């Protein structure tokens, strides 16, 4: 499958805010017949990894559910569920509710069934600054701007951003990087294009006009590295982004442990795309 997004072609190998407005019709990307069938077993097996809510968040949760119901319709059999959880069962996306608490934007509820190396338990209740603490250089480069974006978000405006990384799994549910990274040394260079995957997060942000909260959605897309070969421009853009990534970006995403494999892959295919001199 070809990925619907190629963020490495836009931002290259650097962190970026990269928010752009999108029409309401494009808010959530579908394509998964029954998200609840994937999410329910996780909610039953490890609720603390995939779900969290703080007291006082149900009004904003209900507002988020109403927005989802508008695009996905209502469903029965959800009585008693926290509203954000009911909303998350209807969509592929993970849903994160941000609200101001004593003047600080905090994560007051979330459903996180496709986590990229964090858990609901880790994230619940954290401020924007605390959530982004692990991202090298984030506070200095983006901290103030992010606060202003959340506080200034106009009702009706929907913003989208994408990010990317490379990982050696196609799993959606990856709360912990350690068991995945432990497998890297077993990957043969010839298998890199098949075993390594591009992992793209497509995120959206919109205001909840009545409660004043903000709903942040995260949709994960992934595809084997070798799918880049379906599109020479994408392949070339990826090779450039990989080789030109900043030290902070490489360090944060753990690219050093994939370097030999990705380079082997690019070099093996690169002659046909003239990227080996990049
Ligand atoms: C739309 C506003 C936001 C922007 C511009 C933004 C930006 C970023 C950036 C640049 C990164 C580094 C990885 C990357 O995306 O390249 C990141 C990571 C992250 N962001 Fe955000 N973010 C936003 C909102 C949020 C929200 C609302 C949450 C709440 C769940 C969140 C949670 C995280 C987490 C957990 C990480 C990974 C940190 C880690 O490695 O532990 N972000 N964000």
PDB file of C-alpha atoms and ligand atoms in Angstrom:
ATOM      1  CA  UNK A   1       0.000   0.000   0.000  1.00  0.00           C
ATOM      2  CA  UNK A   2       1.220   3.492  -0.834  1.00  0.00           C
ATOM      3  CA  UNK A   3       1.144   5.874   2.131  1.00  0.00           C
ATOM      4  CA  UNK A   4      -1.363   8.720   1.785  1.00  0.00           C
ATOM      5  CA  UNK A   5       1.237  11.154   3.167  1.00  0.00           C
ATOM      6  CA  UNK A   6       4.935  11.772   2.577  1.00  0.00           C
ATOM      7  CA  UNK A   7       5.928  14.334   5.230  1.00  0.00           C
ATOM      8  CA  UNK A   8       9.654  13.738   4.731  1.00  0.00           C
ATOM      9  CA  UNK A   9       9.244  15.437   1.345  1.00  0.00           C
ATOM     10  CA  UNK A  10       7.952  18.633   3.002  1.00  0.00           C
ATOM     11  CA  UNK A  11       9.806  19.058   6.295  1.00  0.00           C
ATOM     12  CA  UNK A  12      12.839  16.897   5.379  1.00  0.00           C
ATOM     13  CA  UNK A  13      14.664  15.582   8.407  1.00  0.00           C
ATOM     14  CA  UNK A  14      13.867  18.271  10.952  1.00  0.00           C
ATOM     15  CA  UNK A  15      11.180  18.938  13.538  1.00  0.00           C
ATOM     16  CA  UNK A  16       8.483  21.294  12.326  1.00  0.00           C
ATOM     17  CA  UNK A  17       5.210  22.714  13.584  1.00  0.00           C
ATOM     18  CA  UNK A  18       3.900  22.288  10.039  1.00  0.00           C
ATOM     19  CA  UNK A  19       0.231  23.018  10.751  1.00  0.00           C
ATOM     20  CA  UNK A  20      -2.071  23.771   7.815  1.00  0.00           C
ATOM     21  CA  UNK A  21      -5.836  24.369   7.662  1.00  0.00           C
ATOM     22  CA  UNK A  22      -7.999  21.661   6.099  1.00  0.00           C
ATOM     23  CA  UNK A  23     -11.705  21.557   5.148  1.00  0.00           C
ATOM     24  CA  UNK A  24     -14.059  19.916   7.654  1.00  0.00           C
ATOM     25  CA  UNK A  25     -14.863  17.200   5.108  1.00  0.00           C
ATOM     26  CA  UNK A  26     -11.218  16.064   5.350  1.00  0.00           C
ATOM     27  CA  UNK A  27     -11.100  16.029   9.165  1.00  0.00           C
ATOM     28  CA  UNK A  28     -10.757  12.269   9.873  1.00  0.00           C
ATOM     29  CA  UNK A  29      -9.371   9.809   7.364  1.00  0.00           C
ATOM     30  CA  UNK A  30     -11.440   6.615   7.196  1.00  0.00           C
ATOM     31  CA  UNK A  31     -10.531   3.353   5.566  1.00  0.00           C
ATOM     32  CA  UNK A  32     -10.848   1.020   8.544  1.00  0.00           C
ATOM     33  CA  UNK A  33     -14.109  -0.940   8.536  1.00  0.00           C
ATOM     34  CA  UNK A  34     -14.410  -1.544  12.291  1.00  0.00           C
ATOM     35  CA  UNK A  35     -12.020   0.409  14.524  1.00  0.00           C
ATOM     36  CA  UNK A  36     -13.773  -0.911  17.662  1.00  0.00           C
ATOM     37  CA  UNK A  37     -12.829  -4.485  16.730  1.00  0.00           C
ATOM     38  CA  UNK A  38      -9.156  -3.460  16.944  1.00  0.00           C
ATOM     39  CA  UNK A  39      -9.498  -1.187  19.962  1.00  0.00           C
ATOM     40  CA  UNK A  40     -11.844  -3.167  22.249  1.00  0.00           C
ATOM     41  CA  UNK A  41      -9.412  -6.044  22.969  1.00  0.00           C
ATOM     42  CA  UNK A  42      -6.709  -3.510  23.906  1.00  0.00           C
ATOM     43  CA  UNK A  43      -9.115  -1.601  26.139  1.00  0.00           C
ATOM     44  CA  UNK A  44      -9.970  -4.886  27.897  1.00  0.00           C
ATOM     45  CA  UNK A  45      -6.387  -6.184  28.140  1.00  0.00           C
ATOM     46  CA  UNK A  46      -4.386  -3.091  29.112  1.00  0.00           C
ATOM     47  CA  UNK A  47      -6.703  -0.184  29.956  1.00  0.00           C
ATOM     48  CA  UNK A  48      -3.988   1.899  31.618  1.00  0.00           C
ATOM     49  CA  UNK A  49      -1.874   1.883  28.435  1.00  0.00           C
ATOM     50  CA  UNK A  50      -4.666   2.875  26.054  1.00  0.00           C
ATOM     51  CA  UNK A  51      -7.082   4.976  28.096  1.00  0.00           C
ATOM     52  CA  UNK A  52      -7.039   7.753  30.692  1.00  0.00           C
ATOM     53  CA  UNK A  53      -9.324  10.521  31.923  1.00  0.00           C
ATOM     54  CA  UNK A  54      -9.200  13.160  34.635  1.00  0.00           C
ATOM     55  CA  UNK A  55     -12.128  14.318  36.798  1.00  0.00           C
ATOM     56  CA  UNK A  56     -14.120  17.142  35.253  1.00  0.00           C
ATOM     57  CA  UNK A  57     -13.389  16.230  31.638  1.00  0.00           C
ATOM     58  CA  UNK A  58     -16.784  14.726  30.683  1.00  0.00           C
ATOM     59  CA  UNK A  59     -18.301  17.955  29.319  1.00  0.00           C
ATOM     60  CA  UNK A  60     -15.459  18.377  26.842  1.00  0.00           C
ATOM     61  CA  UNK A  61     -15.422  14.618  26.172  1.00  0.00           C
ATOM     62  CA  UNK A  62     -19.130  14.850  25.283  1.00  0.00           C
ATOM     63  CA  UNK A  63     -18.395  17.724  22.926  1.00  0.00           C
ATOM     64  CA  UNK A  64     -15.722  15.645  21.200  1.00  0.00           C
ATOM     65  CA  UNK A  65     -18.184  12.749  20.898  1.00  0.00           C
ATOM     66  CA  UNK A  66     -20.754  15.051  19.301  1.00  0.00           C
ATOM     67  CA  UNK A  67     -18.220  16.106  16.640  1.00  0.00           C
ATOM     68  CA  UNK A  68     -17.378  12.487  15.890  1.00  0.00           C
ATOM     69  CA  UNK A  69     -21.059  11.507  15.822  1.00  0.00           C
ATOM     70  CA  UNK A  70     -21.631  14.251  13.257  1.00  0.00           C
ATOM     71  CA  UNK A  71     -19.252  12.592  10.807  1.00  0.00           C
ATOM     72  CA  UNK A  72     -19.649   8.932  11.784  1.00  0.00           C
ATOM     73  CA  UNK A  73     -23.259   8.783  13.014  1.00  0.00           C
ATOM     74  CA  UNK A  74     -24.532   7.485  16.348  1.00  0.00           C
ATOM     75  CA  UNK A  75     -24.146   3.961  17.622  1.00  0.00           C
ATOM     76  CA  UNK A  76     -26.000   1.959  20.217  1.00  0.00           C
ATOM     77  CA  UNK A  77     -24.533  -0.110  23.067  1.00  0.00           C
ATOM     78  CA  UNK A  78     -22.272   2.587  24.470  1.00  0.00           C
ATOM     79  CA  UNK A  79     -24.275   3.654  27.518  1.00  0.00           C
ATOM     80  CA  UNK A  80     -22.039   4.288  30.505  1.00  0.00           C
ATOM     81  CA  UNK A  81     -18.812   4.561  28.502  1.00  0.00           C
ATOM     82  CA  UNK A  82     -16.812   7.748  28.954  1.00  0.00           C
ATOM     83  CA  UNK A  83     -17.823   9.884  25.944  1.00  0.00           C
ATOM     84  CA  UNK A  84     -14.296  10.185  24.509  1.00  0.00           C
ATOM     85  CA  UNK A  85     -13.922   6.407  24.645  1.00  0.00           C
ATOM     86  CA  UNK A  86     -17.259   5.987  22.859  1.00  0.00           C
ATOM     87  CA  UNK A  87     -16.006   8.460  20.225  1.00  0.00           C
ATOM     88  CA  UNK A  88     -12.657   6.682  19.834  1.00  0.00           C
ATOM     89  CA  UNK A  89     -14.358   3.313  19.180  1.00  0.00           C
ATOM     90  CA  UNK A  90     -15.952   4.825  16.057  1.00  0.00           C
ATOM     91  CA  UNK A  91     -12.817   6.157  14.410  1.00  0.00           C
ATOM     92  CA  UNK A  92      -9.390   4.873  13.441  1.00  0.00           C
ATOM     93  CA  UNK A  93      -7.732   7.851  15.071  1.00  0.00           C
ATOM     94  CA  UNK A  94      -6.566   8.116  18.640  1.00  0.00           C
ATOM     95  CA  UNK A  95      -8.235  11.022  20.432  1.00  0.00           C
ATOM     96  CA  UNK A  96      -6.558  13.400  22.890  1.00  0.00           C
ATOM     97  CA  UNK A  97      -8.497  16.033  24.784  1.00  0.00           C
ATOM     98  CA  UNK A  98      -6.635  19.178  25.841  1.00  0.00           C
ATOM     99  CA  UNK A  99      -8.157  21.624  28.331  1.00  0.00           C
ATOM    100  CA  UNK A 100      -6.904  24.603  30.239  1.00  0.00           C
ATOM    101  CA  UNK A 101      -6.490  23.934  33.935  1.00  0.00           C
ATOM    102  CA  UNK A 102      -5.501  27.017  35.946  1.00  0.00           C
ATOM    103  CA  UNK A 103      -4.258  28.672  32.763  1.00  0.00           C
ATOM    104  CA  UNK A 104      -2.184  25.708  31.567  1.00  0.00           C
ATOM    105  CA  UNK A 105      -3.125  23.462  28.603  1.00  0.00           C
ATOM    106  CA  UNK A 106      -3.244  19.884  29.890  1.00  0.00           C
ATOM    107  CA  UNK A 107      -4.144  16.478  28.504  1.00  0.00           C
ATOM    108  CA  UNK A 108      -7.355  15.741  30.417  1.00  0.00           C
ATOM    109  CA  UNK A 109      -8.460  12.547  28.622  1.00  0.00           C
ATOM    110  CA  UNK A 110      -7.128  10.300  25.871  1.00  0.00           C
ATOM    111  CA  UNK A 111      -7.721   7.106  23.988  1.00  0.00           C
ATOM    112  CA  UNK A 112      -4.396   5.823  22.621  1.00  0.00           C
ATOM    113  CA  UNK A 113      -4.594   2.473  20.838  1.00  0.00           C
ATOM    114  CA  UNK A 114      -1.773   3.108  18.343  1.00  0.00           C
ATOM    115  CA  UNK A 115       0.842   4.697  20.594  1.00  0.00           C
ATOM    116  CA  UNK A 116       4.233   5.605  19.165  1.00  0.00           C
ATOM    117  CA  UNK A 117       6.374   4.765  22.180  1.00  0.00           C
ATOM    118  CA  UNK A 118       4.330   6.318  24.975  1.00  0.00           C
ATOM    119  CA  UNK A 119       1.315   5.319  27.064  1.00  0.00           C
ATOM    120  CA  UNK A 120      -1.892   6.963  28.231  1.00  0.00           C
ATOM    121  CA  UNK A 121      -0.700   6.559  31.797  1.00  0.00           C
ATOM    122  CA  UNK A 122       2.550   8.455  31.017  1.00  0.00           C
ATOM    123  CA  UNK A 123       0.789  11.268  29.215  1.00  0.00           C
ATOM    124  CA  UNK A 124      -2.441  11.889  31.142  1.00  0.00           C
ATOM    125  CA  UNK A 125      -2.565  15.212  32.974  1.00  0.00           C
ATOM    126  CA  UNK A 126       0.641  16.537  31.412  1.00  0.00           C
ATOM    127  CA  UNK A 127       1.015  20.055  30.058  1.00  0.00           C
ATOM    128  CA  UNK A 128       2.139  20.740  26.478  1.00  0.00           C
ATOM    129  CA  UNK A 129       5.624  21.476  27.805  1.00  0.00           C
ATOM    130  CA  UNK A 130       5.750  18.235  29.795  1.00  0.00           C
ATOM    131  CA  UNK A 131       4.421  16.156  26.890  1.00  0.00           C
ATOM    132  CA  UNK A 132       7.159  17.505  24.650  1.00  0.00           C
ATOM    133  CA  UNK A 133       9.926  17.318  27.261  1.00  0.00           C
ATOM    134  CA  UNK A 134      11.546  14.294  25.553  1.00  0.00           C
ATOM    135  CA  UNK A 135      11.757  16.080  22.167  1.00  0.00           C
ATOM    136  CA  UNK A 136      15.258  17.545  21.813  1.00  0.00           C
ATOM    137  CA  UNK A 137      15.223  21.337  21.667  1.00  0.00           C
ATOM    138  CA  UNK A 138      11.399  21.535  21.633  1.00  0.00           C
ATOM    139  CA  UNK A 139      10.883  24.092  24.410  1.00  0.00           C
ATOM    140  CA  UNK A 140      13.299  26.606  22.938  1.00  0.00           C
ATOM    141  CA  UNK A 141      12.176  26.235  19.326  1.00  0.00           C
ATOM    142  CA  UNK A 142       8.435  25.657  19.602  1.00  0.00           C
ATOM    143  CA  UNK A 143       7.223  25.880  23.216  1.00  0.00           C
ATOM    144  CA  UNK A 144       5.810  29.433  23.193  1.00  0.00           C
ATOM    145  CA  UNK A 145       4.347  29.087  19.688  1.00  0.00           C
ATOM    146  CA  UNK A 146       2.503  25.906  20.596  1.00  0.00           C
ATOM    147  CA  UNK A 147       0.869  27.535  23.637  1.00  0.00           C
ATOM    148  CA  UNK A 148      -0.247  30.450  21.438  1.00  0.00           C
ATOM    149  CA  UNK A 149      -1.626  28.096  18.778  1.00  0.00           C
ATOM    150  CA  UNK A 150      -3.773  26.302  21.346  1.00  0.00           C
ATOM    151  CA  UNK A 151      -4.996  29.488  22.990  1.00  0.00           C
ATOM    152  CA  UNK A 152      -5.712  31.266  19.686  1.00  0.00           C
ATOM    153  CA  UNK A 153      -7.406  28.368  17.911  1.00  0.00           C
ATOM    154  CA  UNK A 154     -10.578  29.655  16.204  1.00  0.00           C
ATOM    155  CA  UNK A 155     -13.740  27.523  16.372  1.00  0.00           C
ATOM    156  CA  UNK A 156     -14.339  26.017  12.944  1.00  0.00           C
ATOM    157  CA  UNK A 157     -10.669  25.987  11.997  1.00  0.00           C
ATOM    158  CA  UNK A 158      -9.188  22.508  11.628  1.00  0.00           C
ATOM    159  CA  UNK A 159      -5.416  22.171  11.451  1.00  0.00           C
ATOM    160  CA  UNK A 160      -3.418  19.194  10.204  1.00  0.00           C
ATOM    161  CA  UNK A 161       0.208  18.171  10.580  1.00  0.00           C
ATOM    162  CA  UNK A 162       2.217  15.051   9.756  1.00  0.00           C
ATOM    163  CA  UNK A 163       5.437  13.572  11.073  1.00  0.00           C
ATOM    164  CA  UNK A 164       7.497  10.532  10.106  1.00  0.00           C
ATOM    165  CA  UNK A 165       9.966   8.013  11.360  1.00  0.00           C
ATOM    166  CA  UNK A 166      11.403   4.615  10.459  1.00  0.00           C
ATOM    167  CA  UNK A 167      10.783   1.565  12.638  1.00  0.00           C
ATOM    168  CA  UNK A 168      11.309  -2.189  12.276  1.00  0.00           C
ATOM    169  CA  UNK A 169       7.691  -3.178  12.778  1.00  0.00           C
ATOM    170  CA  UNK A 170       4.326  -2.745  11.121  1.00  0.00           C
ATOM    171  CA  UNK A 171       2.499  -2.986  14.467  1.00  0.00           C
ATOM    172  CA  UNK A 172       0.102  -0.183  15.308  1.00  0.00           C
ATOM    173  CA  UNK A 173       0.201  -0.834  19.052  1.00  0.00           C
ATOM    174  CA  UNK A 174       3.745   0.089  20.090  1.00  0.00           C
ATOM    175  CA  UNK A 175       3.754   1.587  23.594  1.00  0.00           C
ATOM    176  CA  UNK A 176       7.384   0.572  24.219  1.00  0.00           C
ATOM    177  CA  UNK A 177      10.322   0.872  21.817  1.00  0.00           C
ATOM    178  CA  UNK A 178      12.675  -1.506  23.683  1.00  0.00           C
ATOM    179  CA  UNK A 179      11.377  -4.908  22.453  1.00  0.00           C
ATOM    180  CA  UNK A 180      11.198  -3.582  18.883  1.00  0.00           C
ATOM    181  CA  UNK A 181      14.671  -2.072  18.844  1.00  0.00           C
ATOM    182  CA  UNK A 182      16.075  -5.283  20.364  1.00  0.00           C
ATOM    183  CA  UNK A 183      15.306  -6.992  17.019  1.00  0.00           C
ATOM    184  CA  UNK A 184      17.244  -4.571  14.803  1.00  0.00           C
ATOM    185  CA  UNK A 185      20.530  -6.505  14.871  1.00  0.00           C
ATOM    186  CA  UNK A 186      18.741  -9.565  13.422  1.00  0.00           C
ATOM    187  CA  UNK A 187      17.678  -7.804  10.225  1.00  0.00           C
ATOM    188  CA  UNK A 188      19.657  -8.767   7.127  1.00  0.00           C
ATOM    189  CA  UNK A 189      20.555  -5.782   4.898  1.00  0.00           C
ATOM    190  CA  UNK A 190      18.782  -7.455   1.928  1.00  0.00           C
ATOM    191  CA  UNK A 191      15.570  -7.551   3.994  1.00  0.00           C
ATOM    192  CA  UNK A 192      15.680  -3.884   5.043  1.00  0.00           C
ATOM    193  CA  UNK A 193      13.166  -2.653   2.443  1.00  0.00           C
ATOM    194  CA  UNK A 194      10.632  -5.218   3.586  1.00  0.00           C
ATOM    195  CA  UNK A 195      11.212  -5.226   7.361  1.00  0.00           C
ATOM    196  CA  UNK A 196      11.766  -1.518   7.972  1.00  0.00           C
ATOM    197  CA  UNK A 197       8.615   0.564   7.844  1.00  0.00           C
ATOM    198  CA  UNK A 198       7.854   4.209   7.347  1.00  0.00           C
ATOM    199  CA  UNK A 199       5.601   5.283  10.212  1.00  0.00           C
ATOM    200  CA  UNK A 200       3.635   8.459   9.548  1.00  0.00           C
ATOM    201  CA  UNK A 201       1.442  10.213  12.084  1.00  0.00           C
ATOM    202  CA  UNK A 202      -1.295  12.408  10.669  1.00  0.00           C
ATOM    203  CA  UNK A 203      -2.572  14.690  13.389  1.00  0.00           C
ATOM    204  CA  UNK A 204      -5.408  17.197  13.513  1.00  0.00           C
ATOM    205  CA  UNK A 205      -6.332  19.891  15.986  1.00  0.00           C
ATOM    206  CA  UNK A 206      -9.624  21.738  16.470  1.00  0.00           C
ATOM    207  CA  UNK A 207     -11.326  23.821  19.122  1.00  0.00           C
ATOM    208  CA  UNK A 208     -14.331  22.552  21.087  1.00  0.00           C
ATOM    209  CA  UNK A 209     -16.363  25.786  20.953  1.00  0.00           C
ATOM    210  CA  UNK A 210     -18.646  25.256  23.963  1.00  0.00           C
ATOM    211  CA  UNK A 211     -16.226  23.998  26.608  1.00  0.00           C
ATOM    212  CA  UNK A 212     -13.190  25.812  25.146  1.00  0.00           C
ATOM    213  CA  UNK A 213     -11.140  22.607  25.025  1.00  0.00           C
ATOM    214  CA  UNK A 214      -9.188  21.340  22.021  1.00  0.00           C
ATOM    215  CA  UNK A 215      -9.372  17.943  20.352  1.00  0.00           C
ATOM    216  CA  UNK A 216      -6.109  16.519  18.996  1.00  0.00           C
ATOM    217  CA  UNK A 217      -6.348  13.422  16.795  1.00  0.00           C
ATOM    218  CA  UNK A 218      -3.568  11.036  15.823  1.00  0.00           C
ATOM    219  CA  UNK A 219      -3.841   8.614  12.908  1.00  0.00           C
ATOM    220  CA  UNK A 220      -0.989   6.241  12.179  1.00  0.00           C
ATOM    221  CA  UNK A 221      -0.155   5.120   8.669  1.00  0.00           C
ATOM    222  CA  UNK A 222       2.681   2.726   7.930  1.00  0.00           C
ATOM    223  CA  UNK A 223       4.152   0.925   4.934  1.00  0.00           C
ATOM    224  CA  UNK A 224       7.337  -1.015   4.172  1.00  0.00           C
ATOM    225  CA  UNK A 225      10.259   1.131   3.056  1.00  0.00           C
ATOM    226  CA  UNK A 226      10.207  -0.673  -0.295  1.00  0.00           C
ATOM    227  CA  UNK A 227       6.851   0.930  -1.158  1.00  0.00           C
ATOM    228  CA  UNK A 228       8.878   4.101  -1.832  1.00  0.00           C
ATOM    229  CA  UNK A 229       9.897   2.477  -5.094  1.00  0.00           C
ATOM    230  CA  UNK A 230       6.361   2.946  -6.420  1.00  0.00           C
ATOM    231  CA  UNK A 231       7.137   6.637  -6.672  1.00  0.00           C
ATOM    232  CA  UNK A 232      10.626   7.797  -7.686  1.00  0.00           C
ATOM    233  CA  UNK A 233      10.055  11.337  -6.366  1.00  0.00           C
ATOM    234  CA  UNK A 234       9.186   9.972  -2.946  1.00  0.00           C
ATOM    235  CA  UNK A 235      12.198   7.709  -2.959  1.00  0.00           C
ATOM    236  CA  UNK A 236      14.528  10.588  -3.775  1.00  0.00           C
ATOM    237  CA  UNK A 237      12.903  12.879  -1.196  1.00  0.00           C
ATOM    238  CA  UNK A 238      13.236  10.160   1.436  1.00  0.00           C
ATOM    239  CA  UNK A 239      16.919   9.569   0.654  1.00  0.00           C
ATOM    240  CA  UNK A 240      17.569  13.297   0.953  1.00  0.00           C
ATOM    241  CA  UNK A 241      15.619  13.616   4.205  1.00  0.00           C
ATOM    242  CA  UNK A 242      17.340  10.594   5.741  1.00  0.00           C
ATOM    243  CA  UNK A 243      20.832  11.731   4.772  1.00  0.00           C
ATOM    244  CA  UNK A 244      20.171  15.381   5.608  1.00  0.00           C
ATOM    245  CA  UNK A 245      18.381  14.884   8.950  1.00  0.00           C
ATOM    246  CA  UNK A 246      19.523  17.163  11.762  1.00  0.00           C
ATOM    247  CA  UNK A 247      21.440  15.743  14.713  1.00  0.00           C
ATOM    248  CA  UNK A 248      18.506  16.423  17.093  1.00  0.00           C
ATOM    249  CA  UNK A 249      16.000  14.730  14.800  1.00  0.00           C
ATOM    250  CA  UNK A 250      18.266  11.694  14.262  1.00  0.00           C
ATOM    251  CA  UNK A 251      19.028  11.418  17.942  1.00  0.00           C
ATOM    252  CA  UNK A 252      15.393  11.731  19.068  1.00  0.00           C
ATOM    253  CA  UNK A 253      14.183   9.158  16.503  1.00  0.00           C
ATOM    254  CA  UNK A 254      17.049   6.724  17.148  1.00  0.00           C
ATOM    255  CA  UNK A 255      18.117   6.731  13.494  1.00  0.00           C
ATOM    256  CA  UNK A 256      21.696   5.663  14.283  1.00  0.00           C
ATOM    257  CA  UNK A 257      20.548   2.097  14.936  1.00  0.00           C
ATOM    258  CA  UNK A 258      18.904   1.949  11.477  1.00  0.00           C
ATOM    259  CA  UNK A 259      21.645   3.759   9.518  1.00  0.00           C
ATOM    260  CA  UNK A 260      23.442   0.714   8.123  1.00  0.00           C
ATOM    261  CA  UNK A 261      20.175  -0.905   7.012  1.00  0.00           C
ATOM    262  CA  UNK A 262      18.626   2.199   5.483  1.00  0.00           C
ATOM    263  CA  UNK A 263      21.870   3.093   3.714  1.00  0.00           C
ATOM    264  CA  UNK A 264      22.130  -0.466   2.359  1.00  0.00           C
ATOM    265  CA  UNK A 265      18.577  -0.152   1.073  1.00  0.00           C
ATOM    266  CA  UNK A 266      19.095   3.267  -0.504  1.00  0.00           C
ATOM    267  CA  UNK A 267      22.373   2.235  -2.130  1.00  0.00           C
ATOM    268  CA  UNK A 268      20.887  -0.988  -3.522  1.00  0.00           C
ATOM    269  CA  UNK A 269      17.992   0.833  -5.179  1.00  0.00           C
ATOM    270  CA  UNK A 270      19.475   4.279  -5.528  1.00  0.00           C
ATOM    271  CA  UNK A 271      21.310   3.809  -8.828  1.00  0.00           C
ATOM    272  CA  UNK A 272      17.998   3.729 -10.682  1.00  0.00           C
ATOM    273  CA  UNK A 273      16.982   7.008  -9.056  1.00  0.00           C
ATOM    274  CA  UNK A 274      20.374   8.762  -9.217  1.00  0.00           C
ATOM    275  CA  UNK A 275      20.411   9.414  -5.461  1.00  0.00           C
ATOM    276  CA  UNK A 276      23.679   7.759  -4.585  1.00  0.00           C
ATOM    277  CA  UNK A 277      25.506  11.038  -5.058  1.00  0.00           C
ATOM    278  CA  UNK A 278      23.063  12.918  -2.769  1.00  0.00           C
TER     279      UNK A 278
HETATM  280  C1  LIG B   1      -0.761  20.643  17.101  1.00  0.00           C
HETATM  281  C2  LIG B   1       0.076  20.903  18.031  1.00  0.00           C
HETATM  282  C3  LIG B   1       1.311  20.065  18.230  1.00  0.00           C
HETATM  283  C4  LIG B   1       2.512  20.190  17.606  1.00  0.00           C
HETATM  284  C5  LIG B   1       2.891  21.213  16.554  1.00  0.00           C
HETATM  285  C6  LIG B   1       3.376  19.142  18.144  1.00  0.00           C
HETATM  286  C7  LIG B   1       4.683  18.938  17.781  1.00  0.00           C
HETATM  287  C8  LIG B   1       5.439  17.831  18.116  1.00  0.00           C
HETATM  288  C9  LIG B   1       6.735  17.520  17.577  1.00  0.00           C
HETATM  289  C10 LIG B   1       7.526  18.389  16.570  1.00  0.00           C
HETATM  290  C11 LIG B   1       7.122  16.339  18.121  1.00  0.00           C
HETATM  291  C12 LIG B   1       8.397  15.571  17.796  1.00  0.00           C
HETATM  292  C13 LIG B   1       8.073  14.445  16.862  1.00  0.00           C
HETATM  293  C14 LIG B   1       7.541  14.959  15.565  1.00  0.00           C
HETATM  294  O1  LIG B   1       6.318  15.190  15.479  1.00  0.00           O
HETATM  295  O2  LIG B   1       8.313  15.158  14.640  1.00  0.00           O
HETATM  296  C15 LIG B   1       6.084  15.914  19.020  1.00  0.00           C
HETATM  297  C16 LIG B   1       6.111  14.781  19.792  1.00  0.00           C
HETATM  298  C17 LIG B   1       5.148  14.442  20.697  1.00  0.00           C
HETATM  299  N1  LIG B   1       3.970  15.102  20.910  1.00  0.00           N
HETATM  300 FE1  LIG B   1       3.339  16.766  20.038  1.00  0.00          FE
HETATM  301  N2  LIG B   1       2.685  18.423  19.070  1.00  0.00           N
HETATM  302  C18 LIG B   1       1.432  18.963  19.158  1.00  0.00           C
HETATM  303  C19 LIG B   1       0.425  18.558  19.988  1.00  0.00           C
HETATM  304  C20 LIG B   1       0.502  17.513  20.862  1.00  0.00           C
HETATM  305  C21 LIG B   1      -0.548  17.104  21.756  1.00  0.00           C
HETATM  306  C22 LIG B   1      -1.916  17.769  21.911  1.00  0.00           C
HETATM  307  C23 LIG B   1      -0.107  16.038  22.424  1.00  0.00           C
HETATM  308  C24 LIG B   1      -0.897  15.276  23.436  1.00  0.00           C
HETATM  309  C25 LIG B   1      -1.011  13.979  23.433  1.00  0.00           C
HETATM  310  C26 LIG B   1       1.241  15.746  21.950  1.00  0.00           C
HETATM  311  C27 LIG B   1       2.043  14.722  22.387  1.00  0.00           C
HETATM  312  C28 LIG B   1       3.286  14.428  21.894  1.00  0.00           C
HETATM  313  C29 LIG B   1       4.068  13.294  22.349  1.00  0.00           C
HETATM  314  C30 LIG B   1       3.674  12.297  23.455  1.00  0.00           C
HETATM  315  C31 LIG B   1       5.234  13.311  21.613  1.00  0.00           C
HETATM  316  C32 LIG B   1       6.371  12.318  21.743  1.00  0.00           C
HETATM  317  C33 LIG B   1       7.237  12.719  22.904  1.00  0.00           C
HETATM  318  C34 LIG B   1       8.098  11.546  23.346  1.00  0.00           C
HETATM  319  O3  LIG B   1       8.957  11.141  22.569  1.00  0.00           O
HETATM  320  O4  LIG B   1       7.882  11.040  24.442  1.00  0.00           O
HETATM  321  N3  LIG B   1       1.573  16.663  20.998  1.00  0.00           N
HETATM  322  N4  LIG B   1       5.075  16.840  19.002  1.00  0.00           N
END
